[in-house]
Short mmCIF file of C-alpha atoms and ligand atoms in Angstrom, two decimals:
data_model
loop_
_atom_site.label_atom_id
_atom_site.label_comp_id
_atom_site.label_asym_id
_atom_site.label_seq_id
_atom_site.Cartn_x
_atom_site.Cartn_y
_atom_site.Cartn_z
CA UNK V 735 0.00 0.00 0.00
CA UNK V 736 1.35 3.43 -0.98
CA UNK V 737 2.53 5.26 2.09
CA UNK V 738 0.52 8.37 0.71
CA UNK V 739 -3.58 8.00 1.49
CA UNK V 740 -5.42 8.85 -1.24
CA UNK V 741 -6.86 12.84 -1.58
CA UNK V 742 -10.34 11.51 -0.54
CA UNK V 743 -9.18 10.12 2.62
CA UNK V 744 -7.10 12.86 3.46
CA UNK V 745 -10.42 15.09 2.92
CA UNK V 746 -12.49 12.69 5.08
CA UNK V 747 -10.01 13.23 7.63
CA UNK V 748 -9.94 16.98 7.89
CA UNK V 749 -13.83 17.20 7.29
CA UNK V 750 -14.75 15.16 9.77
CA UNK V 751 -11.83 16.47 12.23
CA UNK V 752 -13.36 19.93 11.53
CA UNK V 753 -16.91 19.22 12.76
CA UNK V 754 -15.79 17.14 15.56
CA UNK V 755 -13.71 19.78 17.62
CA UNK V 756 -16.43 21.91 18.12
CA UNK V 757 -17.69 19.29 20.57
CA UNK V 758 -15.10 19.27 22.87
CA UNK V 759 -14.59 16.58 25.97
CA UNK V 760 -16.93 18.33 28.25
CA UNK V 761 -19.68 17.98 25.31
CA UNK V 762 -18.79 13.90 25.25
CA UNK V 763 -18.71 13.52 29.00
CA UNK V 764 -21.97 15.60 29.54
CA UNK V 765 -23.21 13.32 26.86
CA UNK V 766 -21.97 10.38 28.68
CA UNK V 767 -22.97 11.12 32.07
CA UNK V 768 -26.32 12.45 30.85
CA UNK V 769 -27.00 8.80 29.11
CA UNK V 770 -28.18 11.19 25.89
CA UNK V 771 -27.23 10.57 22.75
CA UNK V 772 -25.18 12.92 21.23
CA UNK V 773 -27.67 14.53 18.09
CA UNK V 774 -26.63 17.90 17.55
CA UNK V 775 -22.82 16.31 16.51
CA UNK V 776 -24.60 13.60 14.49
CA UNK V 777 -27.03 15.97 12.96
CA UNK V 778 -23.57 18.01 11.66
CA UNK V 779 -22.01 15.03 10.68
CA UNK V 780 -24.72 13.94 8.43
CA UNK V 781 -25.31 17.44 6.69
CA UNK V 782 -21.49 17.49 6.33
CA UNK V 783 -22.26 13.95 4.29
CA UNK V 784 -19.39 12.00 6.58
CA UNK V 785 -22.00 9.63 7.57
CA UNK V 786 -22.82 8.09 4.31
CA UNK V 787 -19.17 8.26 2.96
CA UNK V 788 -20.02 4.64 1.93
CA UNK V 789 -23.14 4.79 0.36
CA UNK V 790 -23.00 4.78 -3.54
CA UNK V 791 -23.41 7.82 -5.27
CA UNK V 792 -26.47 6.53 -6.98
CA UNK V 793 -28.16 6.21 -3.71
CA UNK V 794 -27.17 9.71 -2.37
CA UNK V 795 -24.21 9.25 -0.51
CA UNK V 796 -20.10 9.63 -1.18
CA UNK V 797 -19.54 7.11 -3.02
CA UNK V 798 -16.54 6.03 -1.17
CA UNK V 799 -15.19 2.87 0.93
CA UNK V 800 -14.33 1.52 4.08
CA UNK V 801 -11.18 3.27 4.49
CA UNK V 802 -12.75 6.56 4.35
CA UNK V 803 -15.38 5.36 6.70
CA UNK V 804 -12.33 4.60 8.77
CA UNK V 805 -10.18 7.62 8.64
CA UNK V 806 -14.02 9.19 9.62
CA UNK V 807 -14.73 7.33 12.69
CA UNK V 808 -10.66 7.48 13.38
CA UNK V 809 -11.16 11.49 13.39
CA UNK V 810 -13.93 11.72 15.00
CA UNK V 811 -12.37 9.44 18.04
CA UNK V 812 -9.54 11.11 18.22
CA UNK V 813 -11.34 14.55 19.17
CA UNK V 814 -12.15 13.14 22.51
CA UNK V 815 -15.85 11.22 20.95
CA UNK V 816 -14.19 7.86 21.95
CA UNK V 817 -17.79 6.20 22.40
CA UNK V 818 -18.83 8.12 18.50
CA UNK V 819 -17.12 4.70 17.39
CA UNK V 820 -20.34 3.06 17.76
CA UNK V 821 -21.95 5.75 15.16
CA UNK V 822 -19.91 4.99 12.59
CA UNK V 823 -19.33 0.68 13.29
CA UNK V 824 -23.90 0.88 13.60
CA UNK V 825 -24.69 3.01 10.29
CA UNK V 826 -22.23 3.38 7.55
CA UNK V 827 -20.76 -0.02 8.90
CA UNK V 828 -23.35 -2.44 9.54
CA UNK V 829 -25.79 -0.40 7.49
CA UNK V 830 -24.32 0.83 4.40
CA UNK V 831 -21.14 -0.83 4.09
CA UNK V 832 -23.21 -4.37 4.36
CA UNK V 833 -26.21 -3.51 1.87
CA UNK V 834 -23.76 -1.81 -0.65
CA UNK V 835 -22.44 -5.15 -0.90
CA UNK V 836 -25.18 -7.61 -0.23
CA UNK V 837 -28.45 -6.18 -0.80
CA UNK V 838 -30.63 -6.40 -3.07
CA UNK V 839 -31.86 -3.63 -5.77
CA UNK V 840 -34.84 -3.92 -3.65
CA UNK V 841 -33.09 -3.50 -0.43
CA UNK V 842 -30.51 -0.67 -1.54
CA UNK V 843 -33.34 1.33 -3.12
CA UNK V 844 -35.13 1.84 0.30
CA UNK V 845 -32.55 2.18 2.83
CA UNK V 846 -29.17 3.60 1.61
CA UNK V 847 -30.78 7.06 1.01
CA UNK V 848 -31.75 7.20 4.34
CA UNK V 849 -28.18 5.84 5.58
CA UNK V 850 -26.39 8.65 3.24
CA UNK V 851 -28.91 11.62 5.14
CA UNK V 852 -28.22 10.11 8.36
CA UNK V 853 -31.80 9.64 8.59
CA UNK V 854 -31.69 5.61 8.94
CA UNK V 855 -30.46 4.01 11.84
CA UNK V 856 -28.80 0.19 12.53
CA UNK V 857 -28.34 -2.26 14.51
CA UNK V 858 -26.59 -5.56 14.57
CA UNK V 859 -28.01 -8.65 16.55
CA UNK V 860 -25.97 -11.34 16.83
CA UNK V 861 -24.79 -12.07 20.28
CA UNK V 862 -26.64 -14.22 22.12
CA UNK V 863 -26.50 -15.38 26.09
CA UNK V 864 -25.91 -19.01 25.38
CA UNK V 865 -23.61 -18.83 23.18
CA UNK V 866 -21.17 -15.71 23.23
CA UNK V 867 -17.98 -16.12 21.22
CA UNK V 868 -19.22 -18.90 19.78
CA UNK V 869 -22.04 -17.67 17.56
CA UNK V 870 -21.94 -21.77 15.61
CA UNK V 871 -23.84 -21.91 18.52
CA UNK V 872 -26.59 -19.42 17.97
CA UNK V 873 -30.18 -20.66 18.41
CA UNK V 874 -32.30 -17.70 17.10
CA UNK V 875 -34.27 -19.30 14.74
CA UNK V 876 -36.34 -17.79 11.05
CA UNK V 877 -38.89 -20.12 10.08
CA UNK V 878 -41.49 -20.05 6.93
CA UNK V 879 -44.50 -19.56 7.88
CA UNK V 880 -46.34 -21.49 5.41
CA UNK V 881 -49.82 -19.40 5.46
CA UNK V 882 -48.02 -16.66 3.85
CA UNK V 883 -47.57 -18.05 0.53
CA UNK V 884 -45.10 -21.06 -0.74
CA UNK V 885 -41.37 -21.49 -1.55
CA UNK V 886 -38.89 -18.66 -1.66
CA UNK V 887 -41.50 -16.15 -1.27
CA UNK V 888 -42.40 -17.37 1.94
CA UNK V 889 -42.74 -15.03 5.36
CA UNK V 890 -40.05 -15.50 8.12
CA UNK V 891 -41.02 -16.00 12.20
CA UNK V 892 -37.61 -15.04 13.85
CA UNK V 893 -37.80 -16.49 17.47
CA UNK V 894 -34.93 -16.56 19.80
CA UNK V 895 -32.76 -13.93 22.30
CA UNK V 896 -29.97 -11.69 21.68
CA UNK V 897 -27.90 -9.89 24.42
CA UNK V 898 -26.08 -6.33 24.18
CA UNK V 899 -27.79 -5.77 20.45
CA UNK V 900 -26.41 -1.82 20.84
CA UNK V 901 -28.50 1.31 19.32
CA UNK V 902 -32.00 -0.86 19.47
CA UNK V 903 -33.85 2.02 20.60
CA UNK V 904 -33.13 4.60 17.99
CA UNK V 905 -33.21 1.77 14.97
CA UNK V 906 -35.02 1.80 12.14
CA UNK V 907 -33.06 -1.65 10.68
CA UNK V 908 -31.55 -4.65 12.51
CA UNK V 909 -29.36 -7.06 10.38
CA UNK V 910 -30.55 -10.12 12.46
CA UNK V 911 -28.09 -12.86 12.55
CA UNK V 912 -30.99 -16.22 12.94
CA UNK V 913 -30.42 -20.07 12.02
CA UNK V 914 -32.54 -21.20 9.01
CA UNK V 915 -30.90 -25.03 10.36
CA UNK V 916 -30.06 -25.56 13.88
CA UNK V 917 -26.75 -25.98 14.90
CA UNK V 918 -26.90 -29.65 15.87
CA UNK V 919 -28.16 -30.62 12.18
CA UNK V 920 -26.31 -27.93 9.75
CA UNK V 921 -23.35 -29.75 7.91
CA UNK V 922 -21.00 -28.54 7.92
CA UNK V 923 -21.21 -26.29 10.85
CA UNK V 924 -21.34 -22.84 9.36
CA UNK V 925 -23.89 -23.80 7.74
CA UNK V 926 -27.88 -22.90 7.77
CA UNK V 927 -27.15 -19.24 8.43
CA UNK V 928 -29.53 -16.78 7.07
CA UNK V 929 -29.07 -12.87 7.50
CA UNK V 930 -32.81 -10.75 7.93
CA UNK V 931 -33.03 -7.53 7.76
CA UNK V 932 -35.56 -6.55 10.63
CA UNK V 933 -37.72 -3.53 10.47
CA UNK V 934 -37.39 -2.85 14.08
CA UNK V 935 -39.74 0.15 14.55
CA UNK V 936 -42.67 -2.35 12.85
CA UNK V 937 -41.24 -5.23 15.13
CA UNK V 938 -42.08 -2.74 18.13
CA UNK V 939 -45.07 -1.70 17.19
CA UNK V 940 -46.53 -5.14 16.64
CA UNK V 941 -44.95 -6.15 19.86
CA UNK V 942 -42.87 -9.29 19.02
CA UNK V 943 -39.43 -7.39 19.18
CA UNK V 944 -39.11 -6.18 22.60
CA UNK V 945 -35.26 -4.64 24.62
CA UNK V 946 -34.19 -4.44 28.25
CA UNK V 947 -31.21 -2.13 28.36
CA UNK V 948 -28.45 -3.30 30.42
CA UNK V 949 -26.96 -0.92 32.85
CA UNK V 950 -23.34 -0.60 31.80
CA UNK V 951 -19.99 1.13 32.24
CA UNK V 952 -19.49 3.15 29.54
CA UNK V 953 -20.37 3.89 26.19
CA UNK V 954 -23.91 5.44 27.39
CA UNK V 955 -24.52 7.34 24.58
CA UNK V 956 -26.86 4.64 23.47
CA UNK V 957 -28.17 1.45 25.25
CA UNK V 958 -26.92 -1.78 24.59
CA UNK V 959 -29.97 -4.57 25.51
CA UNK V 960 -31.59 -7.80 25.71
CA UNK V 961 -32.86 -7.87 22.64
CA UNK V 962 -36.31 -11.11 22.87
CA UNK V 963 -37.94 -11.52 19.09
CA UNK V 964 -41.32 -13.59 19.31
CA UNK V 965 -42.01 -14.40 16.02
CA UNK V 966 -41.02 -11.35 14.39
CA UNK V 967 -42.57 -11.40 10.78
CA UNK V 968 -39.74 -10.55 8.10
CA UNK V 969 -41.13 -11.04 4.43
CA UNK V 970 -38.51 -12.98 2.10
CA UNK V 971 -37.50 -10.12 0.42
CA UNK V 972 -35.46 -8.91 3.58
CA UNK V 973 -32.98 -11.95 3.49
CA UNK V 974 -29.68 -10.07 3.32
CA UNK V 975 -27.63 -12.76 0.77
CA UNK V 976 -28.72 -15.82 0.37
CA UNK V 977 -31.05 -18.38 2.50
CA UNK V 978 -28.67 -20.87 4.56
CA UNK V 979 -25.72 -19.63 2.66
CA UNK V 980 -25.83 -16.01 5.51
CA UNK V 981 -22.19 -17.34 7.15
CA UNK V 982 -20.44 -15.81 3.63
CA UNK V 983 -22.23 -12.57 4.26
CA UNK V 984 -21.54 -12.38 7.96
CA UNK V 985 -17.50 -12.43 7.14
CA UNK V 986 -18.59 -9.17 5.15
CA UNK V 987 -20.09 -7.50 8.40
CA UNK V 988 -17.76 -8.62 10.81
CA UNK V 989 -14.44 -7.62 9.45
CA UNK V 990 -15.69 -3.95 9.06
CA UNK V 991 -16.62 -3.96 12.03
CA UNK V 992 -13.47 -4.54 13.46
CA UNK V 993 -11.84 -2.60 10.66
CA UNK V 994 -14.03 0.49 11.78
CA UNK V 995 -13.55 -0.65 15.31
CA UNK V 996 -9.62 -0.37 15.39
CA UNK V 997 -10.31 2.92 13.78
CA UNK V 998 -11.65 4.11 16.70
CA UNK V 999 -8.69 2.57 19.13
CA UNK V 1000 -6.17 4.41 16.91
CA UNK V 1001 -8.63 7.94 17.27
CA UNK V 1002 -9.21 6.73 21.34
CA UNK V 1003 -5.29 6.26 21.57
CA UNK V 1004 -4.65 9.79 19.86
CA UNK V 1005 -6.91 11.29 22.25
CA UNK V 1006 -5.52 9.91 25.28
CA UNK V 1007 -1.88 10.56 24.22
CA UNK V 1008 -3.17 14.01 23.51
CA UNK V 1009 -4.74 14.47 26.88
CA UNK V 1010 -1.50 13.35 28.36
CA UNK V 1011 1.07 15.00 26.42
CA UNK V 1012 -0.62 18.09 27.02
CA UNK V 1013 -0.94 17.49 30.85
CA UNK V 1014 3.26 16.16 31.38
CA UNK V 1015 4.24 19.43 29.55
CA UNK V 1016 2.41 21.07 31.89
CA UNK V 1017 2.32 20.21 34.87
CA UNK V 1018 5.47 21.06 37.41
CA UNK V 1019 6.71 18.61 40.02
CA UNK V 1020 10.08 19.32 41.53
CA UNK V 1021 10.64 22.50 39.59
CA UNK V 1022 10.29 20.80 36.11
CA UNK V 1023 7.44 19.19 33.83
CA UNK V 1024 6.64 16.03 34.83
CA UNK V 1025 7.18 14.83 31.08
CA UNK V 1026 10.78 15.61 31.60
CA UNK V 1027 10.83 12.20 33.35
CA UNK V 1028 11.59 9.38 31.37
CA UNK V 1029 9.37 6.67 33.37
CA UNK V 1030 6.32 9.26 32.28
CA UNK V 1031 7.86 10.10 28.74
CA UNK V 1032 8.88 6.87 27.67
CA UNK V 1033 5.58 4.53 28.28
CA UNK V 1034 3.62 7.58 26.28
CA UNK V 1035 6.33 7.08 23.77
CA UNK V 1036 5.74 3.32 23.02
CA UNK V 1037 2.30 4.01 23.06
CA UNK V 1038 2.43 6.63 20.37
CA UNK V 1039 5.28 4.27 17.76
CA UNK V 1040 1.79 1.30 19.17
CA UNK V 1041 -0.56 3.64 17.98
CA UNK V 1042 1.04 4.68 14.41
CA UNK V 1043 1.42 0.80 13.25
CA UNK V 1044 -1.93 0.02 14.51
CA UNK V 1045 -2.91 2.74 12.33
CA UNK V 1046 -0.88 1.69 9.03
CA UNK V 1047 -2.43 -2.00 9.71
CA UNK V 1048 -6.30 -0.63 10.03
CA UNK V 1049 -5.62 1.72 7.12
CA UNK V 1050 -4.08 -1.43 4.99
CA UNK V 1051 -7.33 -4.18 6.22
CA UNK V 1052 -9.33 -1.12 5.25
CA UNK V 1053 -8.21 -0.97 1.36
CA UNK V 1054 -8.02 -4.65 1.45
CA UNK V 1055 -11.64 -5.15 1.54
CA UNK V 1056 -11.69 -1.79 -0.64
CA UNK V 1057 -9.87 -3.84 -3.33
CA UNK V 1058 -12.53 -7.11 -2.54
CA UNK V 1059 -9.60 -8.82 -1.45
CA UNK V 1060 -9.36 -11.30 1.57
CA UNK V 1061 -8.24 -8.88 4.79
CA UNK V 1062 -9.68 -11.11 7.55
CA UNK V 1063 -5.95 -11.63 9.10
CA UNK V 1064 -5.50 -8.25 8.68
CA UNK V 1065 -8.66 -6.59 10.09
CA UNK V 1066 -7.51 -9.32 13.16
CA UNK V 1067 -4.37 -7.51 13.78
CA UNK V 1068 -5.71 -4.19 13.35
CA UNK V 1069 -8.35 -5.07 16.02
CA UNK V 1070 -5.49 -6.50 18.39
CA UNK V 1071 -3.29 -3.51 18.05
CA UNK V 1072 -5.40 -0.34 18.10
CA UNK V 1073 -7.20 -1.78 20.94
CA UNK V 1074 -4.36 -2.55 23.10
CA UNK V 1075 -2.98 0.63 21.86
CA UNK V 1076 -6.24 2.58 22.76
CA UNK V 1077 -6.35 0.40 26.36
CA UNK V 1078 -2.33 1.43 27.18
CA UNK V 1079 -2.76 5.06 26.42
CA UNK V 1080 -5.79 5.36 28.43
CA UNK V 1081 -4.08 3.67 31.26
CA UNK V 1082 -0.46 5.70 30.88
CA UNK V 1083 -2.55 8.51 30.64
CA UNK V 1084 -4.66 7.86 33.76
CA UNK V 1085 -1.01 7.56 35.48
CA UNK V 1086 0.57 10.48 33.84
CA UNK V 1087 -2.17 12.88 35.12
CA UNK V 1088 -1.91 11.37 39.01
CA UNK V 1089 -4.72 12.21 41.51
CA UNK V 1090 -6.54 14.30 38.76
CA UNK V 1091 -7.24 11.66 36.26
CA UNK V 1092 -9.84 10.60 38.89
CA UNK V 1093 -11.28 13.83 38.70
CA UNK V 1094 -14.32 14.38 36.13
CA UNK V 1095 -12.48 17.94 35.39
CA UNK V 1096 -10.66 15.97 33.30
CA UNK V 1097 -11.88 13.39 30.71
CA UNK V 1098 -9.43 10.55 31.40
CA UNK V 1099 -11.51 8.66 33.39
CA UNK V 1100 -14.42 8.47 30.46
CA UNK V 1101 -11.57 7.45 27.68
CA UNK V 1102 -10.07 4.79 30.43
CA UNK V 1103 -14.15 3.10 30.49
CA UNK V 1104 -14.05 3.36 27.07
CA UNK V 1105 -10.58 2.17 26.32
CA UNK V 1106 -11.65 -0.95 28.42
CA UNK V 1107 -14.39 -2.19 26.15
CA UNK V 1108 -12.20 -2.40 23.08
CA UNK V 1109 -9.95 -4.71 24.56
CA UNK V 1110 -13.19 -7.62 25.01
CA UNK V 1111 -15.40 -6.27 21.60
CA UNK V 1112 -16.27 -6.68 19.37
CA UNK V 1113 -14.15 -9.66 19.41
CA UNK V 1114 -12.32 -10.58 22.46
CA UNK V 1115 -8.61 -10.26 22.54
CA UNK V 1116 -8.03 -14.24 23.08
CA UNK V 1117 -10.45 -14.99 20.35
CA UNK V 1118 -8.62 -12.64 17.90
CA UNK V 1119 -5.53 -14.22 19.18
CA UNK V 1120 -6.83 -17.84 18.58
CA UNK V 1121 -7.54 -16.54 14.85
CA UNK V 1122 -4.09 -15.15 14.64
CA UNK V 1123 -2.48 -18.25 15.36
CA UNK V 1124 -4.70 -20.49 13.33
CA UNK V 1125 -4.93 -18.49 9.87
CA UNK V 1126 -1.29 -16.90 10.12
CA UNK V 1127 0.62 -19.46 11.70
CA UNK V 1128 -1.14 -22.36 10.74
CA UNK V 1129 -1.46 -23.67 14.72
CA UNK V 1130 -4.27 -25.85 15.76
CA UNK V 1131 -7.42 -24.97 16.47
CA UNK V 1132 -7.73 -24.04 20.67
CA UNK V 1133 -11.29 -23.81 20.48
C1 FAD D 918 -20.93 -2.27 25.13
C2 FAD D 918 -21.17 -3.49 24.28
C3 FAD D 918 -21.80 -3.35 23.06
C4 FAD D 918 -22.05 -4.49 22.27
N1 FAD D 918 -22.76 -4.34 21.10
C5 FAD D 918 -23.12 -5.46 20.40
C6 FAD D 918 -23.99 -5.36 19.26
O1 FAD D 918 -24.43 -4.26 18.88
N2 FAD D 918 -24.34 -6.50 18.61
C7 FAD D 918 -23.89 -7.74 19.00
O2 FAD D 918 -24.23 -8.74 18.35
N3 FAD D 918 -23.07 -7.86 20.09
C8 FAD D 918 -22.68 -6.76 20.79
N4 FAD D 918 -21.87 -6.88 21.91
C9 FAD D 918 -21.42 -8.21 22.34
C10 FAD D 918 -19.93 -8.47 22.11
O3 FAD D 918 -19.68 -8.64 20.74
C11 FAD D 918 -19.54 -9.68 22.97
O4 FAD D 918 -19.63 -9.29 24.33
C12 FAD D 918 -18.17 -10.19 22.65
O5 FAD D 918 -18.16 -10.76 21.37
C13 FAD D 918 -17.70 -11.25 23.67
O6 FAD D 918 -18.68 -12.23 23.82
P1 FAD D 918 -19.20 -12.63 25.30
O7 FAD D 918 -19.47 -11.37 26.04
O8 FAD D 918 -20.31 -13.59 25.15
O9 FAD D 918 -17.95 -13.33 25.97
P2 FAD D 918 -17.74 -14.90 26.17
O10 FAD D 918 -17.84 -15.61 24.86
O11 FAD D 918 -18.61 -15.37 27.29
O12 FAD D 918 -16.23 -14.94 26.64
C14 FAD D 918 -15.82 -14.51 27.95
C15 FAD D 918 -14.31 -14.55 28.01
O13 FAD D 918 -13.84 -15.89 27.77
C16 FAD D 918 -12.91 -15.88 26.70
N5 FAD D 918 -13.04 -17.12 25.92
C17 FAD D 918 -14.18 -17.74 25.52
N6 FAD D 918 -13.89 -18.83 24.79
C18 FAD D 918 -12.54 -18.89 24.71
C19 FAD D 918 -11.62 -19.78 24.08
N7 FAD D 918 -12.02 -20.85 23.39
N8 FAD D 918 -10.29 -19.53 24.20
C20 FAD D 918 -9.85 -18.46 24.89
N9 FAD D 918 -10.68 -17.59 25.52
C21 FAD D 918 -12.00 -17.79 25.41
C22 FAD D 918 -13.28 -14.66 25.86
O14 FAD D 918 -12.18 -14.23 25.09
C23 FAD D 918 -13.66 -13.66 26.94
O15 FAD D 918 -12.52 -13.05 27.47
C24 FAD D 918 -21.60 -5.76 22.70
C25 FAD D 918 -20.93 -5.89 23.93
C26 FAD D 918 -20.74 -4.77 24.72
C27 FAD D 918 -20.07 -4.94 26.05
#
């Protein structure tokens, strides 16, 4: 990959950095501890057109890929929006950057304009209680309901429980991950996966889609819930792919999502090594900045030479799957990296500003709960790991 990102990225980049500092920490951390959801910077984002970067131009949007989308989310982390990740992994991710490649005519036709106005909202259900980091082991279920007609036209019944389905609430769409063939019978195993696109606001209404929100750490711009579907009608033409075959298209969601989510570690990192830098020049100890000393200078060092590879290997998994080429190693190592890059500068920076970075004066404490979660989703470091040793090093299987 040429060292040099293309013009459009670099214009992503500034754009989005431009609308994102005028909300500065104290607008994220009111935000935050408010539990509010932060409109008046997404409203500005989407009249800038940064959130549907990856919408075709046909369908209103920028025409662009997923390494705009990104440099976008990257920006608008690094600004001090650590939790705005979630915007941009929910809509131009698991929204846009999925239908632009898997929908139908159909499909595209009624939803990406609303993606590239920032008017349509996602969410992404896979996770489920029983099964976690497994998701072979998924039970939601889609069945035909045969009164509706016969064969491929045939309604869907979705049935089953997700957990932490994030941005529920505010969704118009959920791309439902559901078993068309139960675990225990599909052969081989990643088989008898089928992808729905849920109309959640119609789900709602009818009352078989219903959420609990689950108190939580961080991240409370927007719940993350129980998510309990009882026979959830989805007509046939909201299969996202094809019927059984949905384990193809799932690759196609999931390693944007981390793509998008090491993004934001590289932005949470810059914003933590800002936060700190700024502080150890500062700050006087002894008669001298506290930066002067190496065992505060040096860790925020490492951190920073962490954070710029992490970057080059998001930026390269990014134009990998730009190009259509196979980048699931690479969004792996990208996730790894950024996140444990995002999680050590939080930390270094949480010891490089002493007593204060347990202050809410300062917003260290709000990147350190957000640093946290990157390090567990939307993979888990050990699973990422177990990946990394099985696809690049051609280890067994530990799982
Ligand atoms: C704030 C938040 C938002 C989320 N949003 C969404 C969302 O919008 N949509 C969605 O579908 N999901 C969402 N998730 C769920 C998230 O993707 C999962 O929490 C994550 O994938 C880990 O799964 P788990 O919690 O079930 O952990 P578990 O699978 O229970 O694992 C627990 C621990 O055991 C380890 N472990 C398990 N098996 C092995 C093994 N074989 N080898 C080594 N270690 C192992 C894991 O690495 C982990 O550390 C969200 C979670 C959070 C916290």
């Amino acid at each position: 990959m040429d060292f040099d990102l293309p013009e459009s990225a670099v214009a992503v980049r500034d754009g989005v950095a431009a609308v994102a500092a005028k909300y500065d920490h104290a607008y994220w951390s009111r935000c935050e501890d408010e539990k509010r959801y932060p409109t008046e910077l997404y409203r500005d984002l989407a009249e800038g057109g940064w959130l549907g970067l990856s919408v075709p131009e046909e369908y209103g949007g920028g025409g662009q890929g997923l390494l705009e989308t990104a440099i976008a989310c990257e920006a608008l982390c690094a600004s001090g929006g650590t939790a705005g990740a979630f915007i941009y992994v929910l809509n131009p991710g698991f929204g846009a950057t999925t239908l632009t490649r898997h929908g139908t005519e159909e499909q595209k036709q009624q939803i990406l304009p609303g993606l590239a106005s920032g008017e349509v909202q996602f969410s992404f259900g896979l996770t489920e209680p029983d099964a976690g980091s497994n998701a072979i082991e998924i039970s939601t279920s889609a069945r035909r309901d045969p009164s509706t007609g016969s064969g491929r036209a045939t309604d869907f019944l979705v049935k089953g429980q997700k957990v932490w389905i994030s941005n529920v609430e505010r969704a118009d769409w959920m791309v439902a991950v559901t078993r068309t063939i139960p675990a225990a019978e599909a052969r081989p195993r990643t088989a008898g996966f089928t992808l729905l696109l849920i109309d959640v606001k119609e789900a709602l209404a009818a009352g078989t889609l219903s959420y609990t929100p689950i108190p939580k750490m961080g991240s409370n711009i927007l719940y993350s819930s129980q998510v309990f579907f009882d026979d959830v009608r989805v007509p046939a033409h909201r299969v996202l792919g094809e019927v059984d075959e949905g384990f193809r298209v799932l690759w196609d969601v999931l390693n944007p999502e981390r793509i998008i989510a090491a993004a934001g570690g590289v932005g949470s990192a810059d914003a933590a090594l800002d936060v700190a830098a700024a502080y150890a020049r500062d700050r006087e100890v002894f008669g001298r900045p506290i930066g002067a000393n190496q065992s505060i200078q040096f860790p925020l060092a490492q951190i920073k030479a962490k954070t710029e590879l992490a970057r080059l290997m998001t930026y390269k998994a990014a134009w990998l799957f730009d190009q259509g080429r196979p980048c699931g190693s690479e969004a792996d190592v990208a996730k790894l990296t950024a996140s444990q890059a995002s999680w050590e500068a939080a930390d270094q920076a949480f010891q490089t500003l002493g007593g204060m970075a347990y202050s809410k004066e300062y917003p260290v404490e709000r990147l350190f709960r957000d640093a946290r979660i990157g390090k567990n989703i939307p993979v888990s470091e050990q699973m990422v790991l177990a990946h990394i040793g099985t696809s690049m090093l051609g280890l067994p299987k530990s799982y």
